[in-house]
DNA sequence: ACCTGAACACCGTTCAAGT
DNA sequence: ACCTGAACACCGTTCAAGT
């Protein structure tokens, strides 16, 4: 026992929260392609089979990561303000959170976001809609439409190199599109610059979100 | 040489098209989790390294599959009819194609759909927008918004077990949501039935699509 | 030009065994 | 209860060698 470190606790004890945190770090620093249970174990200074005491599988771990990230979305807690404004704010907040975790965002399509935090989010969204006069059916669909739009948008956005990370992917795509033969793809070439421009996408996201909420409103009106 | 089969050609010669077709079959029959280059090679009665003569990597093969599927989307060829109706039809057609290839749909978020067929689709969409009076910038964003919405929606839709395949996934989710404690998740439980009902989603998809196109229209108007 | 055998450097996961 | 060693059954990909 080395002197001067009388109470060195060694690496902290393993639990699901610590595993999730390390997994998020590993995804963020090394990317999804480099992620593996063995590397995650190494980052935690542990052997990989130990992970399976705390987590059933890699897939379940990914579900956990998604739910952890969803847990950081601020939910409106009162019940004041028009329903569409509240859902618009929630959509914007969800996108911001997903852009901050691009790899987790890309994990989401293909998954069903019904961990504790995902359920809390669903409960809130469906509640807002029902209290605004949507019947159960339309409220359920409204939730799905909102989630599909926001998650789908954010997941693809990060793939284009938008989002905070790798701007070099952006310029690579931009060069490719801009270098296309202009006689064959005149329209793509003309728009190549903006296909890979960053700031305008947030406006377009909001535009689509507003359009969807307007559509829901018309849906509600025609149902009564 | 066996009699009666004087010209048996054996398994047809390998090429990218045959590889792509076999890969699509394998994905459809065995699912994405079971897909591997080695199994694909086995299905083609070939050893896996042979694949690498025709295709640089598994990732490039997946890009090829995406582009092949995009190639089956019918593009409007004339230039008549209002722009928003044409894009609406194209969005609906793209979704139909993606639902017919759920695994490929789930491959798309995270990819950049710029193979030959993807470019042809982009060229068409951006062209429709520019001829409708959108400037280059808004036309580019309009294309992105449309693609993000349709692809994101379809990818997540298939994950819910909607789409033609596995209805048992749907009922599993439905049971889970319906069995939740009603005091804690009253809204989710109330809407559980429709979160997993099939036919209404197509209407909601259209509703969102229409809302997005309306939003683009307002965007165009305010830009001049 | 196209295909294979053999190999490299990995995977996720299980399970008996240790503490 | 929690962690490890050893192993199983795989992966994607490379590359020298065959035809």
XYZ file of C-alpha atoms (C1' of nucleotides) in Angstrom:
486
model
C 0.000 0.000 0.000
C 1.683 3.210 -1.181
C 2.197 5.947 1.381
C 0.329 9.205 0.911
C -2.676 7.566 -0.624
C -4.175 6.039 2.473
C -7.734 6.046 1.239
C -7.272 5.772 -2.494
C -10.629 4.382 -3.530
C -9.326 3.110 -6.854
C -11.678 3.411 -9.765
C -15.185 4.127 -8.545
C -17.601 1.272 -8.293
C -19.402 0.267 -11.458
C -23.070 1.002 -11.968
C -25.380 1.755 -14.849
C -25.015 5.514 -14.506
C -21.225 5.360 -14.590
C -21.309 2.996 -17.548
C -23.684 5.284 -19.428
C -21.531 8.320 -18.750
C -18.394 6.564 -19.972
C -20.238 5.292 -23.060
C -21.391 8.805 -23.922
C -17.830 10.059 -23.531
C -16.451 7.293 -25.702
C -19.020 7.934 -28.429
C -18.290 11.630 -28.370
C -14.514 11.325 -28.463
C -13.998 8.307 -30.733
C -17.250 8.132 -32.699
C -19.802 5.404 -33.195
C -17.630 3.268 -35.479
C -14.946 2.956 -32.832
C -17.379 2.081 -30.071
C -17.298 -1.425 -28.652
C -18.123 -3.062 -25.364
C -14.480 -4.023 -25.012
C -13.261 -0.486 -25.537
C -15.874 0.811 -23.149
C -14.663 -1.682 -20.569
C -11.088 -0.560 -21.134
C -12.087 3.082 -20.629
C -13.635 2.043 -17.319
C -10.521 0.028 -16.413
C -12.526 -3.121 -16.239
C -12.834 -6.341 -18.239
C -15.657 -6.461 -20.745
C -17.668 -9.310 -19.210
C -18.170 -7.152 -16.121
C -20.383 -4.860 -18.134
C -22.865 -7.668 -18.554
C -23.560 -7.790 -14.869
C -25.060 -4.297 -15.126
C -26.458 -4.268 -18.626
C -28.132 -7.038 -20.592
C -26.568 -6.215 -23.949
C -25.052 -3.514 -26.086
C -28.486 -2.826 -27.481
C -29.943 -2.288 -24.019
C -27.038 0.006 -23.220
C -27.858 2.078 -26.295
C -31.476 2.307 -25.148
C -30.157 3.577 -21.848
C -28.061 6.235 -23.567
C -31.032 7.430 -25.584
C -33.116 7.670 -22.457
C -30.385 9.512 -20.561
C -30.136 12.089 -23.318
C -33.922 12.470 -23.474
C -33.789 13.123 -19.744
C -31.917 16.372 -20.369
C -34.721 17.856 -22.449
C -36.402 20.566 -20.348
C -40.120 19.823 -20.092
C -42.610 22.639 -19.515
C -44.089 22.008 -16.082
C -46.944 24.462 -15.734
C -49.870 24.304 -18.063
C -50.098 27.826 -19.314
C -49.555 29.201 -22.771
C -51.019 27.960 -26.038
C -50.420 24.280 -26.771
C -48.664 24.916 -30.051
C -46.184 27.309 -28.509
C -45.345 24.805 -25.812
C -44.814 22.004 -28.300
C -42.806 24.280 -30.537
C -40.491 25.108 -27.635
C -40.233 21.463 -26.729
C -39.382 20.530 -30.314
C -36.678 23.178 -30.438
C -35.261 22.031 -27.116
C -35.251 18.386 -28.191
C -33.384 19.246 -31.364
C -30.806 21.244 -29.426
C -30.205 18.303 -27.105
C -29.886 15.867 -30.006
C -27.438 18.105 -31.856
C -25.327 18.139 -28.706
C -25.231 14.324 -28.842
C -25.000 13.550 -32.546
C -24.153 9.871 -32.157
C -27.066 9.285 -29.835
C -29.312 11.144 -32.261
C -28.296 8.743 -35.001
C -29.021 5.839 -32.657
C -32.651 6.874 -32.289
C -34.301 6.077 -35.600
C -34.864 2.355 -35.313
C -35.504 2.563 -31.574
C -38.592 3.088 -29.502
C -37.906 5.878 -26.980
C -39.850 4.501 -24.042
C -37.417 4.437 -21.146
C -38.440 6.401 -18.038
C -37.395 9.753 -19.486
C -38.829 9.010 -22.903
C -42.122 8.059 -21.279
C -42.126 11.260 -19.231
C -41.663 13.207 -22.435
C -44.455 11.296 -24.189
C -46.722 11.782 -21.188
C -46.138 15.516 -21.300
C -46.634 15.928 -25.036
C -49.775 13.811 -25.165
C -51.077 15.609 -22.075
C -50.607 19.015 -23.667
C -52.482 17.846 -26.739
C -55.363 16.247 -24.844
C -55.865 19.287 -22.658
C -55.902 21.382 -25.823
C -58.907 19.447 -27.029
C -57.329 16.696 -29.101
C -59.020 13.347 -28.630
C -56.917 10.365 -27.521
C -56.327 9.224 -31.039
C -55.201 12.549 -32.454
C -53.108 13.245 -29.371
C -51.242 9.966 -29.887
C -50.626 10.738 -33.522
C -49.610 14.282 -32.715
C -46.926 12.950 -30.379
C -45.655 10.532 -33.019
C -45.604 13.173 -35.728
C -43.674 15.596 -33.525
C -41.125 12.989 -32.465
C -40.648 11.565 -35.944
C -40.065 15.031 -37.328
C -37.664 16.298 -34.700
C -35.670 13.099 -34.275
C -35.555 12.375 -37.995
C -34.463 15.893 -38.795
C -31.770 16.027 -36.138
C -30.412 12.584 -36.965
C -29.974 13.448 -40.626
C -28.731 16.919 -39.901
C -25.797 15.542 -37.930
C -25.055 13.162 -40.796
C -24.502 16.135 -43.056
C -21.816 17.353 -40.733
C -24.096 20.026 -39.427
C -24.306 20.039 -35.713
C -21.331 21.081 -33.655
C -18.942 18.370 -34.812
C -16.905 17.760 -37.927
C -17.221 20.758 -40.216
C -14.726 19.090 -42.537
C -17.419 16.601 -43.526
C -19.530 19.580 -44.541
C -16.905 21.077 -46.805
C -16.195 17.666 -48.298
C -19.847 17.293 -49.314
C -19.914 20.882 -50.514
C -16.906 20.297 -52.780
C -18.413 17.123 -54.159
C -21.749 18.744 -54.983
C -20.202 21.937 -56.297
C -17.844 19.947 -58.527
C -20.631 18.042 -60.243
C -21.082 18.632 -64.006
C -23.270 21.729 -64.243
C -24.874 20.633 -67.488
C -26.158 17.457 -65.934
C -27.049 18.749 -62.460
C -27.640 22.474 -62.912
C -30.035 22.724 -59.994
C -27.930 20.735 -57.540
C -24.857 22.778 -58.436
C -26.778 26.037 -58.053
C -27.952 25.036 -54.601
C -24.744 23.253 -53.520
C -23.629 26.124 -51.338
C -26.753 26.190 -49.221
C -27.101 22.416 -49.005
C -24.073 22.666 -46.809
C -24.546 26.027 -45.151
C -25.062 25.884 -41.458
C -27.162 28.619 -39.878
C -30.166 28.598 -42.199
C -31.107 25.060 -41.241
C -32.360 26.099 -37.847
C -34.839 28.445 -39.509
C -35.962 25.707 -41.855
C -36.386 23.329 -38.940
C -38.654 25.849 -37.229
C -40.537 26.420 -40.431
C -41.284 22.736 -40.787
C -42.170 22.443 -37.119
C -44.629 25.323 -37.357
C -46.151 23.808 -40.482
C -46.661 20.499 -38.715
C -48.279 22.133 -35.701
C -50.573 24.107 -37.999
C -51.531 20.872 -39.677
C -52.344 19.284 -36.329
C -54.516 22.255 -35.493
C -56.546 21.824 -38.662
C -56.810 18.120 -37.882
C -58.261 18.856 -34.473
C -60.722 21.375 -35.872
C -62.069 18.966 -38.464
C -62.520 16.199 -35.898
C -65.254 17.908 -33.915
C -19.646 -32.683 -67.028
C -23.157 -33.974 -66.218
C -25.366 -34.933 -69.155
C -28.486 -32.844 -69.794
C -26.919 -29.676 -68.571
C -24.612 -29.000 -71.459
C -24.552 -25.266 -70.966
C -25.075 -24.955 -67.236
C -23.590 -21.546 -66.606
C -23.189 -22.177 -62.903
C -23.900 -19.262 -60.653
C -24.081 -16.092 -62.721
C -21.041 -13.892 -62.835
C -20.600 -11.489 -59.971
C -21.141 -7.782 -60.436
C -22.317 -4.847 -58.372
C -25.928 -5.204 -59.470
C -26.087 -8.873 -58.542
C -24.398 -8.181 -55.212
C -26.858 -5.398 -54.444
C -29.823 -7.576 -55.317
C -28.602 -10.396 -53.089
C -27.904 -7.963 -50.262
C -31.415 -6.538 -50.483
C -32.810 -10.081 -50.380
C -30.687 -10.997 -47.392
C -31.703 -7.866 -45.485
C -35.352 -8.496 -46.220
C -35.347 -12.184 -45.265
C -32.935 -12.220 -42.312
C -32.943 -8.634 -41.101
C -30.186 -6.100 -40.563
C -28.767 -7.755 -37.450
C -28.105 -10.962 -39.318
C -26.482 -9.232 -42.258
C -22.773 -9.718 -42.809
C -20.418 -9.691 -45.742
C -19.665 -13.345 -45.079
C -23.320 -14.333 -45.135
C -23.879 -12.285 -48.243
C -20.977 -14.101 -49.873
C -22.465 -17.433 -48.826
C -25.829 -16.491 -50.340
C -23.991 -15.739 -53.586
C -22.057 -19.026 -53.338
C -18.820 -17.192 -53.228
C -16.104 -16.509 -50.650
C -16.314 -13.210 -48.834
C -13.057 -11.672 -50.079
C -14.451 -11.824 -53.620
C -16.943 -9.158 -52.695
C -14.121 -6.716 -52.201
C -13.166 -6.864 -55.827
C -16.503 -5.253 -56.700
C -17.173 -3.109 -53.668
C -14.776 -1.119 -51.523
C -16.407 -1.851 -48.182
C -19.610 -2.789 -46.437
C -20.335 0.885 -46.004
C -19.996 1.545 -49.722
C -22.274 -1.406 -50.379
C -24.890 0.128 -48.097
C -24.604 3.411 -50.018
C -25.229 1.401 -53.155
C -28.337 -0.192 -51.684
C -29.718 3.187 -50.666
C -29.135 4.525 -54.132
C -30.723 1.490 -55.763
C -33.832 1.918 -53.682
C -33.966 5.648 -54.424
C -33.810 4.696 -58.079
C -37.252 3.097 -57.814
C -38.936 6.330 -56.759
C -41.000 7.571 -59.711
C -39.977 11.116 -60.593
C -42.424 13.482 -62.300
C -40.995 14.114 -65.744
C -43.092 16.888 -67.232
C -43.242 20.275 -65.608
C -46.928 20.838 -65.240
C -49.034 21.096 -62.147
C -48.395 23.245 -59.070
C -44.996 22.749 -57.437
C -46.434 21.775 -54.064
C -48.622 19.061 -55.527
C -45.678 17.596 -57.375
C -43.500 17.571 -54.273
C -46.353 16.154 -52.229
C -46.694 13.288 -54.688
C -42.967 12.743 -54.679
C -42.883 12.690 -50.874
C -45.683 10.147 -50.765
C -43.969 8.006 -53.385
C -40.649 8.142 -51.543
C -42.297 7.055 -48.327
C -44.015 4.154 -50.063
C -40.707 2.977 -51.481
C -38.962 3.263 -48.110
C -41.709 1.339 -46.323
C -41.237 -1.409 -48.885
C -37.552 -1.570 -47.867
C -37.604 -0.984 -44.121
C -34.007 -1.985 -43.492
C -32.723 0.317 -46.187
C -34.897 3.101 -44.780
C -33.209 2.665 -41.414
C -29.835 2.776 -43.152
C -30.490 6.252 -44.499
C -30.311 8.593 -41.521
C -26.583 8.993 -41.104
C -25.936 8.778 -44.828
C -25.779 11.318 -47.581
C -28.012 10.166 -50.446
C -25.910 11.376 -53.351
C -25.395 8.353 -55.571
C -26.568 8.701 -59.188
C -30.218 8.078 -58.343
C -30.128 10.241 -55.231
C -28.622 13.056 -57.260
C -31.298 12.676 -59.932
C -33.914 12.986 -57.214
C -32.221 16.065 -55.727
C -31.896 17.612 -59.152
C -35.600 17.141 -59.756
C -36.762 18.477 -56.414
C -34.502 21.523 -56.489
C -35.503 22.138 -60.089
C -39.194 22.108 -59.245
C -38.572 24.608 -56.460
C -36.416 26.950 -58.511
C -38.879 27.025 -61.385
C -41.574 27.820 -58.835
C -39.748 30.979 -57.896
C -37.617 29.840 -54.970
C -34.131 31.284 -55.048
C -31.140 28.922 -54.987
C -30.814 29.112 -51.251
C -34.434 28.404 -50.411
C -34.607 25.696 -53.046
C -31.662 23.905 -51.438
C -33.229 24.146 -48.014
C -36.580 23.049 -49.367
C -34.983 19.887 -50.720
C -33.271 19.178 -47.391
C -36.435 19.789 -45.407
C -38.458 17.483 -47.621
C -35.879 14.703 -47.518
C -35.269 14.981 -43.778
C -38.977 14.794 -43.115
C -39.828 11.894 -45.399
C -36.766 9.786 -44.657
C -36.858 10.471 -40.935
C -40.538 9.688 -40.722
C -40.301 6.476 -42.712
C -37.215 5.246 -40.858
C -38.869 5.662 -37.485
C -42.182 4.382 -38.662
C -40.633 1.044 -39.604
C -38.988 0.900 -36.197
C -42.414 0.952 -34.617
C -43.295 -2.169 -36.504
C -45.467 -0.178 -38.804
C -44.687 -0.801 -42.384
C -45.477 -4.121 -43.961
C -43.268 -6.275 -41.758
C -43.445 -7.587 -38.221
C -46.829 -6.694 -36.779
C -45.878 -8.637 -33.663
C -43.472 -5.839 -32.752
C -46.432 -3.488 -32.898
C -48.578 -5.501 -30.520
C -45.622 -5.939 -28.176
C -45.204 -2.164 -27.917
C -48.938 -1.738 -27.593
C -49.085 -4.199 -24.674
C -46.175 -2.484 -22.966
C -47.676 0.983 -23.254
C -51.188 -0.163 -22.381
C -49.888 -1.992 -19.315
C -48.197 1.048 -17.853
C -49.527 2.353 -14.520
C -52.446 4.605 -15.438
C -51.930 6.871 -12.452
C -48.433 7.699 -13.524
C -48.879 7.810 -17.283
C -52.559 8.584 -17.798
C -52.009 10.275 -21.133
C -49.712 7.632 -22.580
C -52.099 4.882 -21.532
C -55.053 6.741 -23.033
C -53.272 7.088 -26.341
C -51.535 3.688 -26.288
C -53.940 2.171 -28.777
C -53.336 4.744 -31.469
C -49.587 4.952 -30.908
C -49.578 1.509 -32.397
C -52.476 1.681 -34.835
C -51.529 1.348 -38.445
C -53.718 3.104 -40.967
C -53.957 6.559 -39.387
C -50.233 7.185 -39.728
C -50.427 7.663 -43.467
C -52.893 10.505 -42.927
C -50.633 12.056 -40.327
C -47.673 11.770 -42.658
C -49.603 13.652 -45.324
C -50.696 16.225 -42.807
C -47.121 16.930 -41.804
C -46.005 16.964 -45.413
C -48.684 19.482 -46.346
C -47.770 21.625 -43.356
C -44.128 21.658 -44.408
C -44.964 22.595 -47.989
C -47.217 25.394 -46.734
C -44.355 26.626 -44.616
C -42.038 26.645 -47.616
C -44.605 28.636 -49.549
C -44.720 31.309 -46.867
C -40.918 31.304 -46.831
C -40.809 31.969 -50.553
C -43.384 34.743 -50.301
C -41.504 36.559 -47.565
C -38.224 36.375 -49.496
C -39.306 38.654 -52.328
C -9.559 -9.534 -64.557
C -11.577 -11.961 -61.121
C -11.696 -15.275 -57.290
C -9.801 -17.960 -53.095
C -7.044 -19.513 -48.713
C -5.169 -18.062 -45.055
C -4.609 -14.821 -41.829
C -5.029 -10.367 -38.810
C -7.146 -7.868 -35.620
C -10.954 -7.534 -33.900
C -16.210 -8.285 -32.175
C -20.580 -9.505 -28.511
C -21.611 -12.666 -25.238
C -21.483 -16.793 -21.998
C -20.019 -19.127 -18.154
C -17.346 -21.346 -14.734
C -14.523 -19.666 -11.343
C -12.891 -16.419 -8.101
C -13.609 -12.827 -4.114
C -23.143 -9.424 -5.214
C -19.886 -8.296 -8.342
C -15.812 -9.110 -11.241
C -12.441 -11.972 -14.233
C -10.182 -15.662 -17.485
C -10.959 -18.262 -20.897
C -13.486 -19.475 -24.548
C -17.123 -19.641 -28.500
C -18.701 -18.220 -32.562
C -18.418 -14.902 -35.102
C -16.932 -10.188 -37.665
C -14.641 -6.751 -41.815
C -10.799 -6.579 -44.419
C -6.088 -7.529 -46.555
C -3.094 -9.879 -49.395
C -0.415 -13.286 -51.588
C -1.541 -16.751 -54.576
C -4.119 -19.028 -58.032
C -6.710 -19.137 -62.759
